[in-house]
Short mmCIF file of C-alpha atoms in Angstrom, two decimals:
data_model
loop_
_atom_site.label_atom_id
_atom_site.label_comp_id
_atom_site.label_asym_id
_atom_site.label_seq_id
_atom_site.Cartn_x
_atom_site.Cartn_y
_atom_site.Cartn_z
CA GLY A 1 -75.79 -83.13 -58.97
CA LEU A 2 -77.11 -86.74 -59.47
CA ILE A 3 -75.89 -88.31 -62.19
CA ILE A 4 -77.92 -92.03 -63.53
CA GLN A 5 -77.45 -94.16 -66.74
CA SER A 6 -79.28 -96.77 -68.16
CA GLY A 7 -81.85 -96.36 -65.06
CA TRP A 8 -85.01 -97.81 -64.28
CA SER A 9 -88.14 -97.19 -62.43
CA ASN A 10 -88.26 -100.02 -59.93
CA TYR A 11 -86.70 -103.37 -60.02
CA LYS A 12 -90.05 -105.12 -59.85
CA GLU A 13 -90.49 -104.08 -63.12
CA VAL A 14 -87.21 -104.94 -64.07
CA ALA A 15 -87.88 -108.37 -63.52
CA ALA A 16 -91.14 -108.10 -65.13
CA ALA A 17 -89.44 -107.27 -68.22
CA TYR A 18 -87.04 -110.60 -68.11
CA ALA A 19 -90.62 -112.93 -66.33
CA GLY A 20 -89.49 -116.46 -66.64
CA THR A 21 -85.99 -116.05 -67.12
CA ILE A 22 -83.11 -116.97 -64.78
CA LEU A 23 -82.44 -113.00 -64.31
CA GLY A 24 -85.94 -112.15 -63.42
CA TRP A 25 -85.97 -114.97 -61.22
CA VAL A 26 -82.65 -113.60 -59.78
CA VAL A 27 -83.60 -110.09 -59.97
CA SER A 28 -87.17 -110.52 -58.09
CA SER A 29 -85.32 -112.90 -55.53
CA MET A 30 -82.87 -110.51 -54.73
CA TRP A 31 -84.65 -107.21 -53.56
CA GLU A 32 -87.80 -106.41 -52.62
CA PRO A 33 -90.43 -104.97 -54.84
CA THR A 34 -90.44 -101.73 -52.58
CA MET A 35 -87.53 -100.84 -53.80
CA SER A 36 -87.93 -98.02 -56.38
CA SER A 37 -85.95 -95.84 -57.87
CA GLU A 38 -89.23 -93.88 -58.77
CA GLU A 39 -90.34 -93.40 -55.39
CA ASN A 40 -86.93 -92.10 -54.41
CA MET A 41 -86.79 -89.66 -57.28
CA LYS A 42 -90.20 -87.88 -56.50
CA GLU A 43 -88.15 -86.41 -53.39
CA TYR A 44 -85.05 -85.45 -55.28
CA LYS A 45 -84.01 -81.52 -55.58
CA GLY A 46 -80.67 -81.27 -56.91
CA CYS A 47 -79.03 -81.19 -60.50
CA TYR A 48 -80.11 -84.04 -62.46
CA TYR A 49 -78.83 -85.79 -65.81
CA GLN A 50 -80.27 -89.04 -66.95
CA TYR A 51 -78.98 -90.93 -69.94
CA HIS A 52 -80.37 -93.95 -71.77
CA SER A 53 -80.58 -95.68 -74.91
CA THR A 54 -83.63 -96.76 -76.59
CA ALA A 55 -81.97 -99.77 -77.78
CA ASP A 56 -80.50 -100.73 -74.60
CA GLU A 57 -81.25 -104.68 -74.26
CA TRP A 58 -80.84 -104.83 -70.76
CA ILE A 59 -82.97 -102.10 -69.42
CA PRO A 60 -86.32 -101.32 -71.34
CA TYR A 61 -86.43 -97.51 -71.95
CA ARG A 62 -89.85 -97.23 -70.85
CA LEU A 63 -88.83 -97.46 -67.54
CA ALA A 64 -86.08 -94.89 -68.02
CA GLU A 65 -88.82 -92.59 -69.46
CA LYS A 66 -90.87 -93.47 -65.71
CA LEU A 67 -87.80 -92.73 -63.59
CA TRP A 68 -87.54 -89.10 -65.70
CA ALA A 69 -91.08 -88.56 -65.75
CA ALA A 70 -90.62 -88.82 -61.64
CA ALA A 71 -87.83 -86.21 -61.13
CA SER A 72 -90.49 -83.47 -60.92
CA LYS A 73 -88.67 -81.71 -58.34
CA VAL A 74 -85.60 -81.11 -59.63
CA ASP A 75 -83.58 -78.24 -59.77
CA LYS A 76 -84.11 -77.25 -63.27
CA SER A 77 -81.52 -74.29 -63.29
CA CYS A 78 -78.62 -77.25 -63.08
CA SER A 79 -80.39 -80.13 -65.14
CA VAL A 80 -80.22 -81.39 -68.39
CA ALA A 81 -83.80 -80.20 -70.03
CA GLU A 82 -84.71 -83.05 -71.35
CA MET A 83 -83.47 -86.94 -70.94
CA ILE A 84 -80.49 -87.69 -73.02
CA THR A 85 -81.45 -90.89 -75.19
CA GLU A 86 -79.32 -92.33 -78.37
CA ASP A 87 -80.92 -95.11 -80.28
CA LYS A 88 -78.40 -97.17 -81.27
CA THR A 89 -76.27 -97.66 -77.58
CA LEU A 90 -76.67 -101.00 -76.37
CA HIS A 91 -76.27 -101.61 -72.50
CA ASP A 92 -72.55 -101.89 -72.19
CA ASP A 93 -71.62 -100.73 -75.18
CA ALA A 94 -68.62 -97.75 -74.56
CA MET A 95 -69.57 -94.40 -74.03
CA THR A 96 -70.87 -92.23 -77.08
CA THR A 97 -69.24 -88.81 -77.88
CA VAL A 98 -72.89 -87.53 -77.29
CA GLN A 99 -73.07 -89.05 -74.10
CA LYS A 100 -69.59 -88.02 -73.42
CA ASP A 101 -70.28 -84.21 -74.48
CA SER A 102 -73.51 -83.96 -72.70
CA LEU A 103 -72.41 -85.22 -69.01
CA LYS A 104 -69.20 -83.26 -69.45
CA ALA A 105 -71.40 -80.04 -70.10
CA PHE A 106 -73.50 -81.40 -66.81
CA VAL A 107 -70.50 -81.85 -64.75
CA TRP A 108 -68.81 -78.36 -65.64
CA SER A 109 -72.61 -76.66 -65.30
CA VAL A 110 -73.06 -77.81 -61.72
CA ARG A 111 -69.41 -78.28 -60.31
CA PRO A 112 -68.23 -75.91 -57.64
CA ALA A 113 -66.84 -72.62 -58.34
CA GLY A 114 -63.09 -72.42 -58.44
CA PHE A 115 -62.85 -75.97 -59.86
#
């Protein structure tokens, strides 16, 4: 399965979120604007778990929503039904109980038989 925490749609949009800042310049100069998690996700067909906080100060929540929306071909039988979201967790905060419990449930649901 694929686990994404605090993910984004593409580097170009991350850089645009920080336009005029050093971080925006670094991101836009280090990676090609064509590097797109959103485009890659459109073809992913396995099990999928995604977590993102609306309070994330580094990666805007709207970019996580775009990535989630692109995951249209994932295996619905083993993926979380909706993106796991919280509203007070910052980007570098420790994992919360909600995140730990939902991630544990996901991992147990996709583990190979016998583990």
